[in-house]
Short mmCIF file of C-alpha atoms in Angstrom, two decimals:
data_model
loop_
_atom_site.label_atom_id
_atom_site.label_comp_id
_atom_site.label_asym_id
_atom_site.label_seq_id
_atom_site.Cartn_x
_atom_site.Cartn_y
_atom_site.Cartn_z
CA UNK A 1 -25.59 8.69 -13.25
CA UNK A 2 -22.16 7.29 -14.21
CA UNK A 3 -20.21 8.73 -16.34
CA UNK A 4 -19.75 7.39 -19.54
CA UNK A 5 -16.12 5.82 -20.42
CA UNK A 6 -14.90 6.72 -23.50
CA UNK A 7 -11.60 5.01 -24.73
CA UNK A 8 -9.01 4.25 -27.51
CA UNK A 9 -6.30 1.88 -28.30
CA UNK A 10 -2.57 2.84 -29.50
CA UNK A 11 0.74 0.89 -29.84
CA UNK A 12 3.26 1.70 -27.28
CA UNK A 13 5.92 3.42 -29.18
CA UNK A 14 7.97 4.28 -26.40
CA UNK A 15 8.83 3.10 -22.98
CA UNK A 16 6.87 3.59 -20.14
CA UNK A 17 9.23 5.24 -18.37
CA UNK A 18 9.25 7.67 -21.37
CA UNK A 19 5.47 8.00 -21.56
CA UNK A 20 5.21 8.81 -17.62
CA UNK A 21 8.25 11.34 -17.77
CA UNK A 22 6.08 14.01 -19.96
CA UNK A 23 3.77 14.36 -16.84
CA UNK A 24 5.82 13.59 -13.92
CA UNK A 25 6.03 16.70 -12.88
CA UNK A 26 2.51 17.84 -13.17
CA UNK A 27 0.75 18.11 -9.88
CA UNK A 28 -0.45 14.74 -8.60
CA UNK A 29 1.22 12.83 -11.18
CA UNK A 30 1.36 9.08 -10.24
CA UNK A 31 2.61 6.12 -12.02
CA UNK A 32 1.83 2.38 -10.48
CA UNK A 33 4.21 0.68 -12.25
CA UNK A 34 3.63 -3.54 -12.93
CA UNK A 35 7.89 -3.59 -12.72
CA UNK A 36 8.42 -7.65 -12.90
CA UNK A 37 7.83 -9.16 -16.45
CA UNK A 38 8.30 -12.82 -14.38
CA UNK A 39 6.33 -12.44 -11.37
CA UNK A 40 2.09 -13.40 -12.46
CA UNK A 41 0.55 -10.12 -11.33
CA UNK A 42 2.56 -7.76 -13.47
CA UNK A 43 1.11 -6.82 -16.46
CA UNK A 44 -0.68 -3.22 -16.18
CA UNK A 45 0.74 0.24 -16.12
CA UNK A 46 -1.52 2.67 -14.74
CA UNK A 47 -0.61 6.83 -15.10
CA UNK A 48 -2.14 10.10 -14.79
CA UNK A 49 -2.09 13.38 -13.56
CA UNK A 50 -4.37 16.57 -12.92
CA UNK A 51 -7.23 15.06 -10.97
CA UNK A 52 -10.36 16.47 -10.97
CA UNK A 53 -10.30 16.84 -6.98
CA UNK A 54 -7.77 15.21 -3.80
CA UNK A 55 -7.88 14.80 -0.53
CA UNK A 56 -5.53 15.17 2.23
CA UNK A 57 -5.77 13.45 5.57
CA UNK A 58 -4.09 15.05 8.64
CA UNK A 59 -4.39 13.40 11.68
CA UNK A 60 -8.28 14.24 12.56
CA UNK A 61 -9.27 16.33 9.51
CA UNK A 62 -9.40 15.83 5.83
CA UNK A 63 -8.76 18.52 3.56
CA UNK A 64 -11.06 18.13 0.23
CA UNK A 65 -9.78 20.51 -2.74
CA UNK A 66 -13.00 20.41 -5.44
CA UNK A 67 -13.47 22.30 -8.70
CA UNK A 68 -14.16 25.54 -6.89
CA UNK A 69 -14.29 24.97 -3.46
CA UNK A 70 -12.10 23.81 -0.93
CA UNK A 71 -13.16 22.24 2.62
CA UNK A 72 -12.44 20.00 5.51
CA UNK A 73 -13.99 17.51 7.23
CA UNK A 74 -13.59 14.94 10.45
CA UNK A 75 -15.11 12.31 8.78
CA UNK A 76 -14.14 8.63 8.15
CA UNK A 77 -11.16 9.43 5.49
CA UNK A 78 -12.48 6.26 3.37
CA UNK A 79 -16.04 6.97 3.50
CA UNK A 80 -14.90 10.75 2.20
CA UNK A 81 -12.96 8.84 -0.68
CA UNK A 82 -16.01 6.86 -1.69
CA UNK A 83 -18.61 9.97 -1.20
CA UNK A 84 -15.77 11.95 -3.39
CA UNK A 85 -15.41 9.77 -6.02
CA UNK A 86 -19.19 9.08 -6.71
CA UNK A 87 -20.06 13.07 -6.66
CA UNK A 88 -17.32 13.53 -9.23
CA UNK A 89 -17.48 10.48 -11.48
CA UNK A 90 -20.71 8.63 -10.43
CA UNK A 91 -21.87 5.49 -9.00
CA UNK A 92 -19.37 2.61 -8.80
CA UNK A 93 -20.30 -0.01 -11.03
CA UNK A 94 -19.36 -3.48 -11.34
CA UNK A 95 -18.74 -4.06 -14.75
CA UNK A 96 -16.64 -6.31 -16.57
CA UNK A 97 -13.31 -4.60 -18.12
CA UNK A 98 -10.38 -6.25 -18.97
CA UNK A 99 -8.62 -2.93 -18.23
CA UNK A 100 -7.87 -3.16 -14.50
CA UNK A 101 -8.81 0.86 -13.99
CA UNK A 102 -11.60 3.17 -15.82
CA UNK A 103 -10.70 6.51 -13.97
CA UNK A 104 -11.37 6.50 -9.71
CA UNK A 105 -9.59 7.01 -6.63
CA UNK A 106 -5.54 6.72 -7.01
CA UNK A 107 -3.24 7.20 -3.99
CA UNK A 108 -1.42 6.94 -0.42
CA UNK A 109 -2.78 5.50 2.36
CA UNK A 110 -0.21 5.73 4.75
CA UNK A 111 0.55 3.65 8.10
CA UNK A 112 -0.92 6.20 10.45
CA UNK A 113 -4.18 6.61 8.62
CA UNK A 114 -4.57 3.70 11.23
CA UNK A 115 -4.83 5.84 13.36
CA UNK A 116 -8.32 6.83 12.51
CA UNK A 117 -9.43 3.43 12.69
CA UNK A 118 -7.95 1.86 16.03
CA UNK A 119 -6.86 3.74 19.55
CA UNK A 120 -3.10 3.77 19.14
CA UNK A 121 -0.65 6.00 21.81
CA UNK A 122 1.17 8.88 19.97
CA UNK A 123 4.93 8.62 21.10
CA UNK A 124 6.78 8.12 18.04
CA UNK A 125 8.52 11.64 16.47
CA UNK A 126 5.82 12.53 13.88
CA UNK A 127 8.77 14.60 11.64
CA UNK A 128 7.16 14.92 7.97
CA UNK A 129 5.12 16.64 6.41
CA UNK A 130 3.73 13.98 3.94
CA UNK A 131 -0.02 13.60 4.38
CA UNK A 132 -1.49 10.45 6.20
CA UNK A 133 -3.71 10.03 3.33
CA UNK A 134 -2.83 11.65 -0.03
CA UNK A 135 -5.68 10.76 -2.37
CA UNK A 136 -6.54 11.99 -6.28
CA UNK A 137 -9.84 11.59 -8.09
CA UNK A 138 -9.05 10.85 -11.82
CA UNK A 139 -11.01 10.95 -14.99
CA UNK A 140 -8.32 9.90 -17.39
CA UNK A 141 -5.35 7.59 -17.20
CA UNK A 142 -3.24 5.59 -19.78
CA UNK A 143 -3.36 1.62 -18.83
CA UNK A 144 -0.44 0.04 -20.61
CA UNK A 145 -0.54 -3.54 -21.15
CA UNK A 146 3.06 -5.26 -21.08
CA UNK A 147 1.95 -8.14 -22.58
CA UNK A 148 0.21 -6.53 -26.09
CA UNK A 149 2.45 -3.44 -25.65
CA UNK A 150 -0.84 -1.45 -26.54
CA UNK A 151 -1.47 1.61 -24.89
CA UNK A 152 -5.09 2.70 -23.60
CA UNK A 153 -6.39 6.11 -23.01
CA UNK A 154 -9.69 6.14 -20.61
CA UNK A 155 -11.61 8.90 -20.24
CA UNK A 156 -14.74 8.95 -18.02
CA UNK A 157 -16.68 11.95 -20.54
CA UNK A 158 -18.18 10.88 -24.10
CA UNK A 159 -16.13 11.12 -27.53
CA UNK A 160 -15.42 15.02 -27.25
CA UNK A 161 -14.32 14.70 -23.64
CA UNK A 162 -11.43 11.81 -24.99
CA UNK A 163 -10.86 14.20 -28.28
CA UNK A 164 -10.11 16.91 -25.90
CA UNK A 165 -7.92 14.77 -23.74
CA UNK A 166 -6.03 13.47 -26.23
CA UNK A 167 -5.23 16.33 -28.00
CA UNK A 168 -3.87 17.69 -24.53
CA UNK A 169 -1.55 14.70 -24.44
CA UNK A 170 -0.20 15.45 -27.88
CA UNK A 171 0.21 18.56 -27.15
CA UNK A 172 2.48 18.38 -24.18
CA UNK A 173 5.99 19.44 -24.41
CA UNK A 174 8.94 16.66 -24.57
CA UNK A 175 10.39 16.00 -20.76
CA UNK A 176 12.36 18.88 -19.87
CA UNK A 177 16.20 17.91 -18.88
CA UNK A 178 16.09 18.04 -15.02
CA UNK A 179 18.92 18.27 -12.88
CA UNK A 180 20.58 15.07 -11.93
CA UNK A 181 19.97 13.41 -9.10
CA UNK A 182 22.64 12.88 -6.71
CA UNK A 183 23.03 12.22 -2.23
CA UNK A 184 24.98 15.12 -1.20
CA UNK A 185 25.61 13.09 2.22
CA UNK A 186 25.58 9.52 3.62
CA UNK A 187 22.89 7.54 4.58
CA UNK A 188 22.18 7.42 8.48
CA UNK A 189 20.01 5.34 10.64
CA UNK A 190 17.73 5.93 13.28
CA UNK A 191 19.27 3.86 15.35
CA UNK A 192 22.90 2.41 16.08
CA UNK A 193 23.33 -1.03 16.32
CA UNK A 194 23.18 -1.35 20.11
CA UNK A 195 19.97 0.53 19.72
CA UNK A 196 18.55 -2.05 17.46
CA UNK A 197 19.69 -4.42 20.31
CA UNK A 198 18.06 -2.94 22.92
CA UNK A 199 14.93 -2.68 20.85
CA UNK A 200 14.79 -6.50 20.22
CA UNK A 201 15.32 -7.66 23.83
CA UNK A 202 12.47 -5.30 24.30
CA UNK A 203 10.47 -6.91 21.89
CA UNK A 204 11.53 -10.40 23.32
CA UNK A 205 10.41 -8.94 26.89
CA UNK A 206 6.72 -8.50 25.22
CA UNK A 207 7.05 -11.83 23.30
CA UNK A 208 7.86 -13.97 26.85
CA UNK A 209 5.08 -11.97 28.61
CA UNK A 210 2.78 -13.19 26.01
CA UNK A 211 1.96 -9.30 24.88
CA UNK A 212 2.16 -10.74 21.37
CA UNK A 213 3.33 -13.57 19.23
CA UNK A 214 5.39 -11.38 16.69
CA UNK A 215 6.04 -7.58 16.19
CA UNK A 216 7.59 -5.68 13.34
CA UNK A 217 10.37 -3.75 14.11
CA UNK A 218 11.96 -1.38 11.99
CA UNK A 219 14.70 1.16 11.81
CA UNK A 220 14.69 3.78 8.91
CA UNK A 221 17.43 5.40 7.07
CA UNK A 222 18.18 9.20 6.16
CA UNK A 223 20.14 11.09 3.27
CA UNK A 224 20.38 14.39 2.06
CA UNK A 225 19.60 14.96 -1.64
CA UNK A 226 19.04 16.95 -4.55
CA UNK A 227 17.77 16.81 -8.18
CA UNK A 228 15.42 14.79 -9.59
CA UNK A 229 13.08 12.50 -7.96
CA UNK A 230 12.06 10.90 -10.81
CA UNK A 231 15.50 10.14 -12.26
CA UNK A 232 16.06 7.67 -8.46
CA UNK A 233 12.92 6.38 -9.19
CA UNK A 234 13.85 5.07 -12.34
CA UNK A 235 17.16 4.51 -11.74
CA UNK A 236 15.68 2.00 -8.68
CA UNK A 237 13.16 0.63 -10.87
CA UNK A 238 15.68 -1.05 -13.42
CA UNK A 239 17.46 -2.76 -10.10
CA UNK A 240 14.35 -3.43 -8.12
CA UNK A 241 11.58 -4.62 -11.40
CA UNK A 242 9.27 -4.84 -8.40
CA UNK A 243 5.64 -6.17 -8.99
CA UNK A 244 3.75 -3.35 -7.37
CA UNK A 245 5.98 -0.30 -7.88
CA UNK A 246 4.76 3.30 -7.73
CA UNK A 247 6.29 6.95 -7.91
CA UNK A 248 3.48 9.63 -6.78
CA UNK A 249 3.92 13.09 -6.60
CA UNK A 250 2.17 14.62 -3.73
CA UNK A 251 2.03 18.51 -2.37
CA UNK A 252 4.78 18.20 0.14
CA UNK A 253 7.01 14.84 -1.01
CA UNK A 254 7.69 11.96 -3.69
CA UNK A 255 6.80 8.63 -2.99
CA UNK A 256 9.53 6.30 -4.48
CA UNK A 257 7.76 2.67 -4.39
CA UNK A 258 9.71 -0.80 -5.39
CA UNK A 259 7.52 -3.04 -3.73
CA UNK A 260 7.22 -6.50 -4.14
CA UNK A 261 3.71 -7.23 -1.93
CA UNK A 262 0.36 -7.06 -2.68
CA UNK A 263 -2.07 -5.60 0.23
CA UNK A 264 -5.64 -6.27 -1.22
CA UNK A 265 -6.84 -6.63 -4.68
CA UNK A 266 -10.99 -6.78 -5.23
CA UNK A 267 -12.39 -7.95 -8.43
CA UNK A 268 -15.95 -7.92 -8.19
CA UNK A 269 -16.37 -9.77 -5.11
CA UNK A 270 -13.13 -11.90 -5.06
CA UNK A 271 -10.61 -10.31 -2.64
CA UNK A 272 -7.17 -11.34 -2.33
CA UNK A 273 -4.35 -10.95 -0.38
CA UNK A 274 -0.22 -12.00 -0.56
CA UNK A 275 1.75 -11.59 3.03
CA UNK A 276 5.26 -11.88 2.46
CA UNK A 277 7.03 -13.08 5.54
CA UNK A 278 10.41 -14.74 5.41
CA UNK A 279 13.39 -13.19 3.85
CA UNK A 280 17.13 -14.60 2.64
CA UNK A 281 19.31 -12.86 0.94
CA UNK A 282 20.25 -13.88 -3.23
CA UNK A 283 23.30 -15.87 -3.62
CA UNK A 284 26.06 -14.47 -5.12
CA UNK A 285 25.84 -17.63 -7.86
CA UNK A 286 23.38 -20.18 -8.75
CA UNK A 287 24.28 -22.89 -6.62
CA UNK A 288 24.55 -20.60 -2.93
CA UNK A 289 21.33 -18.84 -4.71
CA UNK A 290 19.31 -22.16 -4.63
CA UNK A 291 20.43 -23.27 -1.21
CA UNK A 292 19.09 -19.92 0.31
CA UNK A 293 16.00 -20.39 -1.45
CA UNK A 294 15.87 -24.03 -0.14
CA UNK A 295 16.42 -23.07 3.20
CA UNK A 296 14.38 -20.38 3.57
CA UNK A 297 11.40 -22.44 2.02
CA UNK A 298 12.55 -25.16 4.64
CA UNK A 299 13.04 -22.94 7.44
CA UNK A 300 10.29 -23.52 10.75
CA UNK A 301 10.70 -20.33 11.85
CA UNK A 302 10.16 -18.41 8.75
CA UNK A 303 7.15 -20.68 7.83
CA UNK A 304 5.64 -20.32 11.95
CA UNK A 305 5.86 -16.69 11.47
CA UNK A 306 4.16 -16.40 7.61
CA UNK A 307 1.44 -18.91 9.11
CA UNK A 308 0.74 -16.56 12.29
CA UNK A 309 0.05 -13.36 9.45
CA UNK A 310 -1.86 -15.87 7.28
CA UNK A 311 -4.14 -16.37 10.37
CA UNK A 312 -4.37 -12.16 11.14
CA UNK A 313 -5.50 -11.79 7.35
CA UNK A 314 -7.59 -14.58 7.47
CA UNK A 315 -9.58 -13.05 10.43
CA UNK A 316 -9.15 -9.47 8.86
CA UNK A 317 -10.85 -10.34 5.63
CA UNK A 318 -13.40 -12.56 7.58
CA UNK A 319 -14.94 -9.23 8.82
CA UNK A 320 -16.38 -8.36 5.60
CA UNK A 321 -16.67 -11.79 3.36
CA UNK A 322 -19.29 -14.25 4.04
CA UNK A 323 -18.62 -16.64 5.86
CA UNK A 324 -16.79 -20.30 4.87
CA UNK A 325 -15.45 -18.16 1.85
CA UNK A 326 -12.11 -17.82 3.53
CA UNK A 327 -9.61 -19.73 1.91
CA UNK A 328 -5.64 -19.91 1.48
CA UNK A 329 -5.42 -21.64 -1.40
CA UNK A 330 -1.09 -21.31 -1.89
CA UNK A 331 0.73 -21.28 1.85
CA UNK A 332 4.77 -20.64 2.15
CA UNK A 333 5.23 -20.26 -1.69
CA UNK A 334 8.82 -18.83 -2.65
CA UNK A 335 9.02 -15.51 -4.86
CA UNK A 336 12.21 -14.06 -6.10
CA UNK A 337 13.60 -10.72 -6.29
CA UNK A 338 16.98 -9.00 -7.58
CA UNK A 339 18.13 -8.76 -3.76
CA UNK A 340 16.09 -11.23 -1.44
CA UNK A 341 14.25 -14.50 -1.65
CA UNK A 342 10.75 -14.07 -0.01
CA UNK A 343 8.23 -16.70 1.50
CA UNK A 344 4.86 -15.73 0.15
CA UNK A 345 1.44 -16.91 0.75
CA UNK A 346 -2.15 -16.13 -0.95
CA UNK A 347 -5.52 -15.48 1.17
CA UNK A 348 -8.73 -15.46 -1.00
CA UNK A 349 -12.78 -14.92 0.02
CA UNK A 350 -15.97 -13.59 -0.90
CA UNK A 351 -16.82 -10.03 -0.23
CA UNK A 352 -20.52 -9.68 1.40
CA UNK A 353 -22.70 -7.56 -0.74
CA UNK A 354 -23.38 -5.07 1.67
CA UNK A 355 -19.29 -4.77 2.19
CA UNK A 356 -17.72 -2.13 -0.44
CA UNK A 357 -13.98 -1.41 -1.99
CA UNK A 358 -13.56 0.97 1.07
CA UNK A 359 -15.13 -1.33 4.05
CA UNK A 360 -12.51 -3.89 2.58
CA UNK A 361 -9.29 -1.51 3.33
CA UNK A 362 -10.90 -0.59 6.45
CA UNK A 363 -11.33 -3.53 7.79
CA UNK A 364 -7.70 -4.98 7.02
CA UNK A 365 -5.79 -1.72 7.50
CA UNK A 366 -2.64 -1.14 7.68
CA UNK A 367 -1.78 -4.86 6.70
CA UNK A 368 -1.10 -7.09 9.18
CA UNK A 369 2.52 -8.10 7.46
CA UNK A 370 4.02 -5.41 8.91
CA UNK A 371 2.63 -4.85 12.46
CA UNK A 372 2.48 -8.33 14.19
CA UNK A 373 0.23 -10.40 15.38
CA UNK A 374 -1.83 -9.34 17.78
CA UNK A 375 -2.38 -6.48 15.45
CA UNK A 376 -3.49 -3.32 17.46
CA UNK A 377 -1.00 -4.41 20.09
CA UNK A 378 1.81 -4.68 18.14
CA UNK A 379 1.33 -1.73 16.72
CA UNK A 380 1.35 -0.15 19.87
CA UNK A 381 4.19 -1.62 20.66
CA UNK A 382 5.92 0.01 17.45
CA UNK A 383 5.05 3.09 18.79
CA UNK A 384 6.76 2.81 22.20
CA UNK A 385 9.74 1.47 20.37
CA UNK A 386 10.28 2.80 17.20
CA UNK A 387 11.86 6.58 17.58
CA UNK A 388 9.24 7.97 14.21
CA UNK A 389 6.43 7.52 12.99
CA UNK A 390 6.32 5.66 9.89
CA UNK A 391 4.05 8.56 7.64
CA UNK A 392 3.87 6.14 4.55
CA UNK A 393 5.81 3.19 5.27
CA UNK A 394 4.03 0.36 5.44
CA UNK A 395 1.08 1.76 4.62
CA UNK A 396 -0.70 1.64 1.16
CA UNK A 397 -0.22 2.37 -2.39
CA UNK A 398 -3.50 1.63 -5.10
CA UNK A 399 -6.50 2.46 -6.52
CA UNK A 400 -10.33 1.96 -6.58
CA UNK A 401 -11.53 1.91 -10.20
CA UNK A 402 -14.60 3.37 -10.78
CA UNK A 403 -16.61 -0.68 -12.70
CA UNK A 404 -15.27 -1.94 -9.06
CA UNK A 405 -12.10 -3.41 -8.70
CA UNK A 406 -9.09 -1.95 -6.45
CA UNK A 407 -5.60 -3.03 -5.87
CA UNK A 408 -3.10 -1.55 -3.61
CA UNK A 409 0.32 -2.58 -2.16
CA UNK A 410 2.23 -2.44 1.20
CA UNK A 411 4.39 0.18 1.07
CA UNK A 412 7.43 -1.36 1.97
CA UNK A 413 11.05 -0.66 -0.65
CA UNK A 414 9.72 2.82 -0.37
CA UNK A 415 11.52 5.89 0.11
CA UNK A 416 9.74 9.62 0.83
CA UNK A 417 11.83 12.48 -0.74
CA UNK A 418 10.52 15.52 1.32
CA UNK A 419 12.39 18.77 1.39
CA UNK A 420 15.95 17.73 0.31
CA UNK A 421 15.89 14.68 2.41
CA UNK A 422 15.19 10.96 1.45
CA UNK A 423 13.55 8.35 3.96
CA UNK A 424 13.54 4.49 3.39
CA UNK A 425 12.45 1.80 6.08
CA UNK A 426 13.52 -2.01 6.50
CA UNK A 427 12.71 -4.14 9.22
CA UNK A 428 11.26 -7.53 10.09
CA UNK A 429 8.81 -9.78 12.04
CA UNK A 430 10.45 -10.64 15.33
CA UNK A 431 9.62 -13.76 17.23
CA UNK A 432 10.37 -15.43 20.37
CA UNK A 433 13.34 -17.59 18.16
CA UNK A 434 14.71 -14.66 16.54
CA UNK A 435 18.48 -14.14 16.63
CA UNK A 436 19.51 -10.11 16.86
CA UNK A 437 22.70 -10.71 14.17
CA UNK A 438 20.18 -12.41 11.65
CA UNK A 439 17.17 -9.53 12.07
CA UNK A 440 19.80 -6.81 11.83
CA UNK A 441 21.31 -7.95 8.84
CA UNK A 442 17.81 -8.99 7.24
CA UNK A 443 17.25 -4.91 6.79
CA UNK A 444 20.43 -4.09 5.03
CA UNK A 445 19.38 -7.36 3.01
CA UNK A 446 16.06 -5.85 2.29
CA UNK A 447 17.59 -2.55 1.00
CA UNK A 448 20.27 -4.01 -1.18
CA UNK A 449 18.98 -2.89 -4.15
CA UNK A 450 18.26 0.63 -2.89
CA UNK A 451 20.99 2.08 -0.79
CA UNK A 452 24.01 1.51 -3.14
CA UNK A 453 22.37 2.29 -6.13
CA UNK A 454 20.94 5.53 -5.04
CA UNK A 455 24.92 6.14 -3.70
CA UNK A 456 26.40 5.40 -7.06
#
């Protein structure tokens, strides 16, 4: 039997970032954060904390922490997340809601979860500790809807279960003063600039041999720390106002999330998707800014390379929607951001009824914006070239709401704080007409917003 959903409805008297700060250091505290009051898919806040039971993917084995028992398992990590959250909450249920989450499954799902789901080499450095799949179970959460400023407390538990959680919440003590965050050292890349050079003729070597059509390569940054997690994260978010931000704290790291791209969202059976691809930089005034918008919405190359990803999530999604549903109803639109213009498009279909929330991610996983096109091969390819292992870049941040729906980003504008270092990724989808200057400087572009601030 489900459980029940109890619920009530309160103004928002503070901000958001002052609601989420009472719990953020709890253990598993997560915030997905709806950070762009202009872009059409921000409108929900979703936080909580405490879940009622995680799990913990490591390479072949999932860790599974219950009420009272703790165990491990080789299983499929997704078909553990599913079996978990029915046992603890109940059959999934489609049900109307306008709330997009009723309590569920709320988490990572990094890059090399992958792993589990195609034959990939293992060359790259694997270096942190952060869990390929970091995954809570919640009964409670407050949604916060921008756009009524009302706050909503879900419980899955009748009226006593929501009395009892409430009064919890009131009684929690204000935020405690933390200490302040600051880099006690410069950031460093993985890789000099001749490095990245090398890398791309590489990549061109695979692109002539017809190995692939495109491949994502990245280069990741590295600074030493200390203080509070939180206080970047915020800081970022008022520079970044990303659509599908997050800030998750897990066992072993933070998860600092300003991401502007949608993986998959499901609502009942209507999945979607948004593969950004094509970058230029913000002008410095209106006039340059319009130009680089212009050209980038202009440019053949940026459009040939959005329209080769279109086609990978086309066929991705086509695995588990019925057939002729397929449909890419918005191709090469342009989306704006406080440090890059990005070419966007929108992939739609029908999910089969035998096809679930999980079979969905599955099947698509890790999105094909990031890898290339072939997909397995170009990620194979990343693996030969790139020196680590990505851990949660480019991987997945979301949930799956118990009445049914799920929504989960790329993780891309994300950093991993892990034991007094931070992490942070930027790279781009090379093709056979790339230029080396251009691709270097698109991943300083891309981190703009994130680099300097986190120095000042």
């Amino acid at each position: 039997m489900t459980s029940p959903l109890s619920r009530i409805t309160l103004p928002l008297e503070s901000s958001l970032h002052a609601l989420f700060a009472r719990i953020q250091a709890r253990p598993w505290a997560m915030l997905l954060e709806s950070g762009s009051a202009e872009h059409p898919d921000s409108r929900f806040h979703i936080l909580s904390a405490d879940p009622l039971a995680t799990l913990q993917t490591r390479g072949e084995w999932t860790w599974v922490d219950e009420p009272g028992i703790s165990w491990r398992s080789e299983a499929d990590p997704l078909a553990l997340v599913q079996e978990l959250q029915i046992r603890c909450l109940g059959p999934l249920q489609e049900t109307p809601d306008p709330l997009p989450f009723t309590g569920g499954a709320l988490g990572l799902f990094g890059y090399d979860l992958g792993r589990r789901f195609e034959s990939l080499p293992q060359q790259a450095n694997a270096d942190l500790r952060l869990a390929d799949m970091a995954v809570g179970i919640y009964d409670w959460a407050w949604v916060i809807d921008r756009h009524s400023r009302l706050a909503h407390l879900v419980v899955r538990g009748d009226e006593a279960a929501l009395a009892r959680r409430l009064a919890w919440w009131q009684a929690l003590p204000e935020a405690a003063t933390e200490r302040e965050f600051t880099l006690t050292g410069r950031w460093e890349a993985n890789m000099s600039a001749e490095g990245y050079r090398q890398r791309f003729e590489q990549v061109q070597a695979y692109l002539r041999a017809g190995d692939c059509y495109q491949i994502n390569l990245t280069q990741r940054f590295q600074a030493p720390y200390q203080g509070s997690e939180w206080q970047a994260y915020c800081e970022l978010s008022r520079h970044n106002q990303a659509p599908f931000s997050a800030f998750l704290r897990l066992p072993d790291a933070c998860l600092l999330s300003l991401s502007p791209e949608r993986f998959l969202a499901l609502e009942g059976h209507q999945v979607q998707t948004k593969p950004i691809k094509g970058t230029r930089p913000r002008g410095a005034d209106a006039h340059t800014d319009a130009a680089q918008a212009a050209a980038l919405a202009a440019s053949p190359k940026d459009r040939a390379e959005n329209l080769m990803i279109v086609d990978l999530l086309r066929n991705d999604i086509g695995r588990v929607c019925i057939p002729g549903s397929v449909r890419v109803p918005e191709l090469f639109a342009i989306e704006s951001f406080p440090a890059v213009h990005h070419l966007v498009s929108t992939v739609t279909g029908t999910l089969t009824d035998r096809c679930s929330a999980t079979d969905l991610l599955r099947a698509c996983f890790p999105g094909g914006s990031i890898t290339g096109a072939p997909k397995i091969r170009a990620m194979q390819i990343i693996e030969e070239l790139e020196p680590q292992r990505r851990s949660a870049y480019c991987g997945s941040i979301g949930y799956l709401s118990q009445h049914g729906r799920m929504d989960t980003n790329i993780c891309i504008r994300t950093l991993i704080a892990e034991a007094g270092s931070l992490y942070v990724w930027a790279g781009g989808g090379l093709v056979a007409d790339s230029e080396v200057e251009a691709e270097y400087a698109e991943t300083f572009h891309k981190l703009d917003k994130i680099l300097p601030v986190l120095e000042a």
